[in-house]
């Protein structure tokens, strides 16, 4: 990661205690609001996939790729959680 100009990353293994050290680099991949709450409790920002037409949770941001067509490379929001990070978690509709 230190050699790259930016990165994105996701894990479904955010529940494993030994993987929590990666929260600075990876987003927790979640499918429900309860998973989101648990992952955030563990210190992760979340990439939340919701069913079509589901209510968007508070304090989340719809993926800029879906709202404005910006590429993941240009966006870079899915790069984990940094110290004192106040950025919102990302949400998309199931596709």
mmCIF file of N, CA, C and O in Angstrom:
data_model
loop_
_atom_site.group_PDB
_atom_site.id
_atom_site.type_symbol
_atom_site.label_atom_id
_atom_site.label_comp_id
_atom_site.label_asym_id
_atom_site.label_seq_id
_atom_site.Cartn_x
_atom_site.Cartn_y
_atom_site.Cartn_z
ATOM 1 N N UNK A 1 0.826 -1.193 0.000
ATOM 2 C CA UNK A 1 0.000 0.000 0.000
ATOM 3 C C UNK A 1 0.871 1.259 0.000
ATOM 4 O O UNK A 1 0.536 2.235 -0.656
ATOM 5 N N UNK A 2 1.972 1.227 0.732
ATOM 6 C CA UNK A 2 2.814 2.425 0.798
ATOM 7 C C UNK A 2 3.434 2.773 -0.556
ATOM 8 O O UNK A 2 3.784 3.920 -0.798
ATOM 9 N N UNK A 3 3.559 1.802 -1.438
ATOM 10 C CA UNK A 3 4.144 2.049 -2.757
ATOM 11 C C UNK A 3 3.114 2.514 -3.782
ATOM 12 O O UNK A 3 3.486 2.963 -4.858
ATOM 13 N N UNK A 4 1.847 2.446 -3.443
ATOM 14 C CA UNK A 4 0.782 2.817 -4.386
ATOM 15 C C UNK A 4 0.320 4.249 -4.141
ATOM 16 O O UNK A 4 0.442 4.776 -3.035
ATOM 17 N N UNK A 5 -0.226 4.862 -5.173
ATOM 18 C CA UNK A 5 -0.750 6.222 -5.026
ATOM 19 C C UNK A 5 -2.113 6.221 -4.333
ATOM 20 O O UNK A 5 -2.588 7.258 -3.897
ATOM 21 N N UNK A 6 -2.731 5.075 -4.219
ATOM 22 C CA UNK A 6 -4.004 4.915 -3.538
ATOM 23 C C UNK A 6 -4.414 3.456 -3.594
ATOM 24 O O UNK A 6 -3.788 2.659 -4.289
ATOM 25 N N UNK A 7 -5.434 3.096 -2.836
ATOM 26 C CA UNK A 7 -5.893 1.706 -2.848
ATOM 27 C C UNK A 7 -7.346 1.646 -2.393
ATOM 28 O O UNK A 7 -7.864 2.589 -1.808
ATOM 29 N N UNK A 8 -7.980 0.536 -2.697
ATOM 30 C CA UNK A 8 -9.269 0.183 -2.117
ATOM 31 C C UNK A 8 -9.147 -1.253 -1.632
ATOM 32 O O UNK A 8 -8.318 -2.017 -2.125
ATOM 33 N N UNK A 9 -9.961 -1.616 -0.658
ATOM 34 C CA UNK A 9 -9.901 -2.979 -0.152
ATOM 35 C C UNK A 9 -11.116 -3.304 0.692
ATOM 36 O O UNK A 9 -11.689 -2.423 1.349
ATOM 37 N N UNK A 10 -11.491 -4.565 0.662
ATOM 38 C CA UNK A 10 -12.699 -5.034 1.342
ATOM 39 C C UNK A 10 -12.429 -6.401 1.947
ATOM 40 O O UNK A 10 -11.651 -7.174 1.409
ATOM 41 N N UNK A 11 -13.105 -6.708 3.072
ATOM 42 C CA UNK A 11 -12.996 -8.030 3.652
ATOM 43 C C UNK A 11 -14.324 -8.479 4.250
ATOM 44 O O UNK A 11 -15.043 -7.677 4.850
ATOM 45 N N UNK A 12 -14.605 -9.751 4.044
ATOM 46 C CA UNK A 12 -15.739 -10.382 4.726
ATOM 47 C C UNK A 12 -15.280 -10.994 6.043
ATOM 48 O O UNK A 12 -16.096 -11.490 6.808
ATOM 49 N N UNK A 13 -13.999 -10.931 6.326
ATOM 50 C CA UNK A 13 -13.434 -11.528 7.534
ATOM 51 C C UNK A 13 -13.209 -10.504 8.636
ATOM 52 O O UNK A 13 -12.375 -10.689 9.515
ATOM 53 N N UNK A 14 -13.973 -9.437 8.648
ATOM 54 C CA UNK A 14 -13.828 -8.384 9.644
ATOM 55 C C UNK A 14 -14.202 -8.847 11.045
ATOM 56 O O UNK A 14 -13.789 -8.254 12.029
ATOM 57 N N UNK A 15 -14.970 -9.937 11.155
ATOM 58 C CA UNK A 15 -15.383 -10.444 12.473
ATOM 59 C C UNK A 15 -14.231 -11.097 13.231
ATOM 60 O O UNK A 15 -14.269 -11.191 14.444
ATOM 61 N N UNK A 16 -13.228 -11.550 12.491
ATOM 62 C CA UNK A 16 -12.097 -12.239 13.120
ATOM 63 C C UNK A 16 -11.211 -11.220 13.828
ATOM 64 O O UNK A 16 -10.721 -10.280 13.222
ATOM 65 N N UNK A 17 -11.008 -11.441 15.117
ATOM 66 C CA UNK A 17 -10.243 -10.500 15.930
ATOM 67 C C UNK A 17 -8.855 -10.243 15.349
ATOM 68 O O UNK A 17 -8.383 -9.107 15.353
ATOM 69 N N UNK A 18 -8.211 -11.279 14.816
ATOM 70 C CA UNK A 18 -6.859 -11.099 14.283
ATOM 71 C C UNK A 18 -6.832 -10.305 12.981
ATOM 72 O O UNK A 18 -5.763 -9.904 12.526
ATOM 73 N N UNK A 19 -7.976 -10.034 12.385
ATOM 74 C CA UNK A 19 -8.029 -9.232 11.161
ATOM 75 C C UNK A 19 -8.359 -7.763 11.428
ATOM 76 O O UNK A 19 -8.311 -6.948 10.504
ATOM 77 N N UNK A 20 -8.658 -7.417 12.657
ATOM 78 C CA UNK A 20 -9.036 -6.036 12.959
ATOM 79 C C UNK A 20 -7.891 -5.055 12.746
ATOM 80 O O UNK A 20 -8.112 -3.877 12.538
ATOM 81 N N UNK A 21 -6.677 -5.543 12.747
ATOM 82 C CA UNK A 21 -5.535 -4.661 12.492
ATOM 83 C C UNK A 21 -5.553 -4.119 11.062
ATOM 84 O O UNK A 21 -4.892 -3.126 10.773
ATOM 85 N N UNK A 22 -6.336 -4.731 10.185
ATOM 86 C CA UNK A 22 -6.416 -4.298 8.788
ATOM 87 C C UNK A 22 -7.493 -3.248 8.545
ATOM 88 O O UNK A 22 -7.684 -2.803 7.420
ATOM 89 N N UNK A 23 -8.176 -2.821 9.591
ATOM 90 C CA UNK A 23 -9.253 -1.840 9.427
ATOM 91 C C UNK A 23 -8.748 -0.505 8.886
ATOM 92 O O UNK A 23 -9.519 0.282 8.355
ATOM 93 N N UNK A 24 -7.460 -0.242 9.005
ATOM 94 C CA UNK A 24 -6.901 0.992 8.444
ATOM 95 C C UNK A 24 -6.753 0.908 6.933
ATOM 96 O O UNK A 24 -6.495 1.923 6.284
ATOM 97 N N UNK A 25 -6.877 -0.285 6.374
ATOM 98 C CA UNK A 25 -6.666 -0.501 4.943
ATOM 99 C C UNK A 25 -7.891 -1.039 4.218
ATOM 100 O O UNK A 25 -8.016 -0.874 3.016
ATOM 101 N N UNK A 26 -8.768 -1.738 4.947
ATOM 102 C CA UNK A 26 -9.888 -2.449 4.332
ATOM 103 C C UNK A 26 -11.228 -1.973 4.875
ATOM 104 O O UNK A 26 -11.334 -1.599 6.038
ATOM 105 N N UNK A 27 -12.222 -2.055 4.033
ATOM 106 C CA UNK A 27 -13.602 -1.820 4.427
ATOM 107 C C UNK A 27 -14.205 -3.155 4.854
ATOM 108 O O UNK A 27 -13.877 -4.202 4.281
ATOM 109 N N UNK A 28 -15.094 -3.130 5.828
ATOM 110 C CA UNK A 28 -15.819 -4.329 6.207
ATOM 111 C C UNK A 28 -16.985 -4.508 5.240
ATOM 112 O O UNK A 28 -17.828 -3.626 5.119
ATOM 113 N N UNK A 29 -17.030 -5.620 4.530
ATOM 114 C CA UNK A 29 -18.130 -5.909 3.611
ATOM 115 C C UNK A 29 -19.313 -6.424 4.424
ATOM 116 O O UNK A 29 -19.198 -7.432 5.115
ATOM 117 N N UNK A 30 -20.439 -5.731 4.343
ATOM 118 C CA UNK A 30 -21.618 -6.073 5.137
ATOM 119 C C UNK A 30 -22.866 -6.102 4.262
ATOM 120 O O UNK A 30 -22.930 -5.424 3.239
ATOM 121 N N UNK A 31 -23.859 -6.885 4.716
ATOM 122 C CA UNK A 31 -25.118 -7.015 3.996
ATOM 123 C C UNK A 31 -26.321 -6.569 4.803
ATOM 124 O O UNK A 31 -27.431 -6.528 4.279
ATOM 125 N N UNK A 32 -26.140 -6.254 6.083
ATOM 126 C CA UNK A 32 -27.261 -5.833 6.921
ATOM 127 C C UNK A 32 -26.838 -4.679 7.830
ATOM 128 O O UNK A 32 -25.645 -4.475 8.085
ATOM 129 N N UNK A 33 -27.836 -3.949 8.329
ATOM 130 C CA UNK A 33 -27.558 -2.843 9.248
ATOM 131 C C UNK A 33 -26.939 -3.351 10.544
ATOM 132 O O UNK A 33 -26.097 -2.682 11.131
ATOM 133 N N UNK A 34 -27.348 -4.533 10.997
ATOM 134 C CA UNK A 34 -26.760 -5.076 12.230
ATOM 135 C C UNK A 34 -25.294 -5.443 12.025
ATOM 136 O O UNK A 34 -24.467 -5.230 12.918
ATOM 137 N N UNK A 35 -24.949 -5.972 10.851
ATOM 138 C CA UNK A 35 -23.541 -6.224 10.551
ATOM 139 C C UNK A 35 -22.771 -4.913 10.508
ATOM 140 O O UNK A 35 -21.647 -4.819 11.012
ATOM 141 N N UNK A 36 -23.382 -3.890 9.908
ATOM 142 C CA UNK A 36 -22.738 -2.580 9.832
ATOM 143 C C UNK A 36 -22.421 -2.073 11.240
ATOM 144 O O UNK A 36 -21.305 -1.625 11.506
ATOM 145 N N UNK A 37 -23.389 -2.132 12.130
ATOM 146 C CA UNK A 37 -23.193 -1.640 13.497
ATOM 147 C C UNK A 37 -22.079 -2.404 14.198
ATOM 148 O O UNK A 37 -21.241 -1.806 14.887
ATOM 149 N N UNK A 38 -22.062 -3.701 14.013
ATOM 150 C CA UNK A 38 -21.025 -4.528 14.650
ATOM 151 C C UNK A 38 -19.648 -4.207 14.088
ATOM 152 O O UNK A 38 -18.682 -4.056 14.828
ATOM 153 N N UNK A 39 -19.534 -4.088 12.771
ATOM 154 C CA UNK A 39 -18.247 -3.784 12.145
ATOM 155 C C UNK A 39 -17.746 -2.408 12.583
ATOM 156 O O UNK A 39 -16.552 -2.237 12.861
ATOM 157 N N UNK A 40 -18.640 -1.447 12.663
ATOM 158 C CA UNK A 40 -18.244 -0.113 13.105
ATOM 159 C C UNK A 40 -17.810 -0.138 14.568
ATOM 160 O O UNK A 40 -16.882 0.570 14.954
ATOM 161 N N UNK A 41 -18.451 -0.969 15.368
ATOM 162 C CA UNK A 41 -18.029 -1.138 16.766
ATOM 163 C C UNK A 41 -16.594 -1.669 16.827
ATOM 164 O O UNK A 41 -15.834 -1.315 17.723
ATOM 165 N N UNK A 42 -16.220 -2.500 15.871
ATOM 166 C CA UNK A 42 -14.860 -3.050 15.805
ATOM 167 C C UNK A 42 -13.867 -2.063 15.176
ATOM 168 O O UNK A 42 -12.702 -2.375 15.013
ATOM 169 N N UNK A 43 -14.345 -0.888 14.792
ATOM 170 C CA UNK A 43 -13.451 0.142 14.277
ATOM 171 C C UNK A 43 -13.317 0.208 12.774
ATOM 172 O O UNK A 43 -12.461 0.932 12.265
ATOM 173 N N UNK A 44 -14.143 -0.523 12.049
ATOM 174 C CA UNK A 44 -14.106 -0.512 10.589
ATOM 175 C C UNK A 44 -15.058 0.546 10.032
ATOM 176 O O UNK A 44 -16.086 0.833 10.635
ATOM 177 N N UNK A 45 -14.726 1.085 8.872
ATOM 178 C CA UNK A 45 -15.722 1.707 8.016
ATOM 179 C C UNK A 45 -16.318 0.567 7.197
ATOM 180 O O UNK A 45 -15.711 -0.474 7.044
ATOM 181 N N UNK A 46 -17.504 0.774 6.674
ATOM 182 C CA UNK A 46 -18.261 -0.330 6.079
ATOM 183 C C UNK A 46 -18.576 -0.047 4.615
ATOM 184 O O UNK A 46 -18.849 1.087 4.236
ATOM 185 N N UNK A 47 -18.547 -1.122 3.832
ATOM 186 C CA UNK A 47 -19.084 -1.127 2.476
ATOM 187 C C UNK A 47 -20.331 -1.994 2.563
ATOM 188 O O UNK A 47 -20.246 -3.210 2.692
ATOM 189 N N UNK A 48 -21.498 -1.358 2.559
ATOM 190 C CA UNK A 48 -22.769 -2.019 2.817
ATOM 191 C C UNK A 48 -23.544 -2.220 1.523
ATOM 192 O O UNK A 48 -23.789 -1.260 0.791
ATOM 193 N N UNK A 49 -23.906 -3.450 1.249
ATOM 194 C CA UNK A 49 -24.701 -3.792 0.066
ATOM 195 C C UNK A 49 -26.130 -4.052 0.522
ATOM 196 O O UNK A 49 -26.374 -4.929 1.345
ATOM 197 N N UNK A 50 -27.058 -3.257 -0.002
ATOM 198 C CA UNK A 50 -28.459 -3.357 0.397
ATOM 199 C C UNK A 50 -29.329 -3.837 -0.752
ATOM 200 O O UNK A 50 -29.005 -3.603 -1.917
ATOM 201 N N UNK A 51 -30.464 -4.466 -0.438
ATOM 202 C CA UNK A 51 -31.410 -4.838 -1.490
ATOM 203 C C UNK A 51 -31.910 -3.593 -2.219
ATOM 204 O O UNK A 51 -31.925 -2.487 -1.667
ATOM 205 N N UNK A 52 -32.347 -3.782 -3.445
ATOM 206 C CA UNK A 52 -32.871 -2.693 -4.250
ATOM 207 C C UNK A 52 -34.011 -1.983 -3.518
ATOM 208 O O UNK A 52 -34.855 -2.628 -2.892
ATOM 209 N N UNK A 53 -34.016 -0.667 -3.552
ATOM 210 C CA UNK A 53 -35.030 0.194 -2.938
ATOM 211 C C UNK A 53 -35.055 0.157 -1.412
ATOM 212 O O UNK A 53 -36.026 0.606 -0.802
ATOM 213 N N UNK A 54 -34.009 -0.365 -0.780
ATOM 214 C CA UNK A 54 -33.934 -0.359 0.675
ATOM 215 C C UNK A 54 -33.627 1.051 1.167
ATOM 216 O O UNK A 54 -33.067 1.874 0.441
ATOM 217 N N UNK A 55 -34.004 1.332 2.394
ATOM 218 C CA UNK A 55 -33.716 2.637 2.983
ATOM 219 C C UNK A 55 -32.213 2.774 3.213
ATOM 220 O O UNK A 55 -31.566 1.853 3.729
ATOM 221 N N UNK A 56 -31.663 3.907 2.848
ATOM 222 C CA UNK A 56 -30.240 4.177 3.027
ATOM 223 C C UNK A 56 -30.011 4.581 4.486
ATOM 224 O O UNK A 56 -30.629 5.538 4.968
ATOM 225 N N UNK A 57 -29.150 3.863 5.206
ATOM 226 C CA UNK A 57 -28.909 4.196 6.619
ATOM 227 C C UNK A 57 -28.299 5.592 6.785
ATOM 228 O O UNK A 57 -27.587 6.080 5.910
ATOM 229 N N UNK A 58 -28.586 6.198 7.924
ATOM 230 C CA UNK A 58 -27.972 7.484 8.250
ATOM 231 C C UNK A 58 -26.470 7.309 8.336
ATOM 232 O O UNK A 58 -25.968 6.222 8.612
ATOM 233 N N UNK A 59 -25.768 8.379 8.156
ATOM 234 C CA UNK A 59 -24.316 8.423 8.242
ATOM 235 C C UNK A 59 -23.625 7.484 7.258
ATOM 236 O O UNK A 59 -22.566 6.928 7.550
ATOM 237 N N UNK A 60 -24.259 7.272 6.094
ATOM 238 C CA UNK A 60 -23.614 6.545 5.008
ATOM 239 C C UNK A 60 -23.646 7.421 3.762
ATOM 240 O O UNK A 60 -24.399 8.387 3.687
ATOM 241 N N UNK A 61 -22.841 7.061 2.809
ATOM 242 C CA UNK A 61 -22.757 7.778 1.540
ATOM 243 C C UNK A 61 -22.953 6.767 0.425
ATOM 244 O O UNK A 61 -22.296 5.720 0.416
ATOM 245 N N UNK A 62 -23.881 7.048 -0.482
ATOM 246 C CA UNK A 62 -24.061 6.167 -1.630
ATOM 247 C C UNK A 62 -22.784 6.235 -2.466
ATOM 248 O O UNK A 62 -22.242 7.318 -2.710
ATOM 249 N N UNK A 63 -22.310 5.102 -2.895
ATOM 250 C CA UNK A 63 -21.068 4.994 -3.655
ATOM 251 C C UNK A 63 -21.044 6.016 -4.796
ATOM 252 O O UNK A 63 -21.958 6.046 -5.618
ATOM 253 N N UNK A 64 -20.007 6.861 -4.847
ATOM 254 C CA UNK A 64 -19.923 7.871 -5.904
ATOM 255 C C UNK A 64 -19.908 7.293 -7.319
ATOM 256 O O UNK A 64 -20.290 7.977 -8.263
ATOM 257 N N UNK A 65 -19.518 6.037 -7.476
ATOM 258 C CA UNK A 65 -19.580 5.425 -8.800
ATOM 259 C C UNK A 65 -21.020 5.356 -9.280
ATOM 260 O O UNK A 65 -21.297 5.556 -10.453
ATOM 261 N N UNK A 66 -21.953 5.100 -8.363
ATOM 262 C CA UNK A 66 -23.358 4.986 -8.728
ATOM 263 C C UNK A 66 -24.039 6.339 -8.838
ATOM 264 O O UNK A 66 -24.980 6.506 -9.593
ATOM 265 N N UNK A 67 -23.574 7.324 -8.080
ATOM 266 C CA UNK A 67 -24.227 8.625 -8.111
ATOM 267 C C UNK A 67 -23.654 9.556 -9.175
ATOM 268 O O UNK A 67 -24.367 10.403 -9.695
ATOM 269 N N UNK A 68 -22.350 9.402 -9.500
ATOM 270 C CA UNK A 68 -21.755 10.337 -10.451
ATOM 271 C C UNK A 68 -20.818 9.684 -11.456
ATOM 272 O O UNK A 68 -20.183 10.386 -12.239
ATOM 273 N N UNK A 69 -20.695 8.356 -11.411
ATOM 274 C CA UNK A 69 -19.874 7.657 -12.388
ATOM 275 C C UNK A 69 -18.378 7.753 -12.143
ATOM 276 O O UNK A 69 -17.590 7.319 -12.978
ATOM 277 N N UNK A 70 -17.965 8.303 -11.020
ATOM 278 C CA UNK A 70 -16.541 8.398 -10.708
ATOM 279 C C UNK A 70 -15.970 6.992 -10.485
ATOM 280 O O UNK A 70 -16.615 6.145 -9.881
ATOM 281 N N UNK A 71 -14.786 6.741 -10.991
ATOM 282 C CA UNK A 71 -14.188 5.412 -10.843
ATOM 283 C C UNK A 71 -13.668 5.210 -9.426
ATOM 284 O O UNK A 71 -13.385 6.175 -8.702
ATOM 285 N N UNK A 72 -13.534 3.958 -9.032
ATOM 286 C CA UNK A 72 -12.988 3.636 -7.711
ATOM 287 C C UNK A 72 -11.573 4.203 -7.577
ATOM 288 O O UNK A 72 -11.203 4.715 -6.523
ATOM 289 N N UNK A 73 -10.792 4.115 -8.637
ATOM 290 C CA UNK A 73 -9.423 4.627 -8.622
ATOM 291 C C UNK A 73 -9.407 6.135 -8.341
ATOM 292 O O UNK A 73 -8.626 6.617 -7.523
ATOM 293 N N UNK A 74 -10.295 6.874 -8.984
ATOM 294 C CA UNK A 74 -10.346 8.323 -8.785
ATOM 295 C C UNK A 74 -10.960 8.695 -7.439
ATOM 296 O O UNK A 74 -10.569 9.689 -6.827
ATOM 297 N N UNK A 75 -11.895 7.902 -6.962
ATOM 298 C CA UNK A 75 -12.605 8.198 -5.714
ATOM 299 C C UNK A 75 -11.726 7.918 -4.494
ATOM 300 O O UNK A 75 -11.463 8.798 -3.690
ATOM 301 N N UNK A 76 -11.345 6.665 -4.315
ATOM 302 C CA UNK A 76 -10.477 6.276 -3.206
ATOM 303 C C UNK A 76 -11.110 6.243 -1.833
ATOM 304 O O UNK A 76 -10.406 6.083 -0.834
ATOM 305 N N UNK A 77 -12.432 6.391 -1.720
ATOM 306 C CA UNK A 77 -13.055 6.399 -0.392
ATOM 307 C C UNK A 77 -13.014 5.050 0.326
ATOM 308 O O UNK A 77 -13.099 5.008 1.545
ATOM 309 N N UNK A 78 -12.895 3.973 -0.402
ATOM 310 C CA UNK A 78 -12.921 2.638 0.203
ATOM 311 C C UNK A 78 -11.509 2.169 0.562
ATOM 312 O O UNK A 78 -11.066 1.098 0.180
ATOM 313 N N UNK A 79 -10.829 2.995 1.344
ATOM 314 C CA UNK A 79 -9.449 2.680 1.715
ATOM 315 C C UNK A 79 -9.274 2.424 3.212
ATOM 316 O O UNK A 79 -8.218 2.627 3.778
ATOM 317 N N UNK A 80 -10.350 1.982 3.861
ATOM 318 C CA UNK A 80 -10.280 1.680 5.286
ATOM 319 C C UNK A 80 -10.585 2.891 6.138
ATOM 320 O O UNK A 80 -11.156 3.876 5.682
ATOM 321 N N UNK A 81 -10.199 2.797 7.414
ATOM 322 C CA UNK A 81 -10.475 3.869 8.375
ATOM 323 C C UNK A 81 -9.159 4.367 8.958
ATOM 324 O O UNK A 81 -8.406 3.601 9.546
ATOM 325 N N UNK A 82 -8.920 5.631 8.783
ATOM 326 C CA UNK A 82 -7.703 6.243 9.291
ATOM 327 C C UNK A 82 -7.933 6.766 10.709
ATOM 328 O O UNK A 82 -9.065 6.884 11.169
ATOM 329 N N UNK A 83 -6.861 7.103 11.410
ATOM 330 C CA UNK A 83 -6.975 7.651 12.755
ATOM 331 C C UNK A 83 -7.792 8.939 12.710
ATOM 332 O O UNK A 83 -7.600 9.778 11.828
ATOM 333 N N UNK A 84 -8.711 9.097 13.644
ATOM 334 C CA UNK A 84 -9.597 10.264 13.710
ATOM 335 C C UNK A 84 -10.391 10.471 12.420
ATOM 336 O O UNK A 84 -10.670 11.597 12.019
ATOM 337 N N UNK A 85 -10.771 9.389 11.774
ATOM 338 C CA UNK A 85 -11.485 9.419 10.495
ATOM 339 C C UNK A 85 -12.967 9.685 10.738
ATOM 340 O O UNK A 85 -13.613 8.969 11.492
ATOM 341 N N UNK A 86 -13.496 10.718 10.115
ATOM 342 C CA UNK A 86 -14.919 11.024 10.257
ATOM 343 C C UNK A 86 -15.695 10.750 8.974
ATOM 344 O O UNK A 86 -16.866 11.110 8.867
ATOM 345 N N UNK A 87 -15.030 10.114 7.988
ATOM 346 C CA UNK A 87 -15.725 9.806 6.736
ATOM 347 C C UNK A 87 -16.819 8.771 6.982
ATOM 348 O O UNK A 87 -16.685 7.895 7.829
ATOM 349 N N UNK A 88 -17.868 8.884 6.199
ATOM 350 C CA UNK A 88 -18.989 7.961 6.325
ATOM 351 C C UNK A 88 -18.690 6.625 5.661
ATOM 352 O O UNK A 88 -17.819 6.530 4.796
ATOM 353 N N UNK A 89 -19.429 5.613 6.068
ATOM 354 C CA UNK A 89 -19.378 4.321 5.397
ATOM 355 C C UNK A 89 -20.060 4.453 4.044
ATOM 356 O O UNK A 89 -20.839 5.379 3.805
ATOM 357 N N UNK A 90 -19.785 3.507 3.149
ATOM 358 C CA UNK A 90 -20.284 3.534 1.772
ATOM 359 C C UNK A 90 -21.398 2.501 1.623
ATOM 360 O O UNK A 90 -21.303 1.390 2.151
ATOM 361 N N UNK A 91 -22.425 2.847 0.862
ATOM 362 C CA UNK A 91 -23.540 1.937 0.634
ATOM 363 C C UNK A 91 -23.842 1.874 -0.871
ATOM 364 O O UNK A 91 -23.689 2.864 -1.581
ATOM 365 N N UNK A 92 -24.216 0.676 -1.328
ATOM 366 C CA UNK A 92 -24.674 0.494 -2.701
ATOM 367 C C UNK A 92 -25.882 -0.435 -2.679
ATOM 368 O O UNK A 92 -26.101 -1.163 -1.726
ATOM 369 N N UNK A 93 -26.650 -0.386 -3.758
ATOM 370 C CA UNK A 93 -27.730 -1.352 -3.943
ATOM 371 C C UNK A 93 -27.146 -2.630 -4.521
ATOM 372 O O UNK A 93 -26.202 -2.580 -5.313
ATOM 373 N N UNK A 94 -27.715 -3.748 -4.153
ATOM 374 C CA UNK A 94 -27.326 -5.036 -4.693
ATOM 375 C C UNK A 94 -27.399 -4.989 -6.218
ATOM 376 O O UNK A 94 -28.369 -4.474 -6.781
ATOM 377 N N UNK A 95 -26.385 -5.492 -6.863
ATOM 378 C CA UNK A 95 -26.354 -5.477 -8.324
ATOM 379 C C UNK A 95 -25.776 -6.777 -8.849
ATOM 380 O O UNK A 95 -25.255 -7.575 -8.151
#
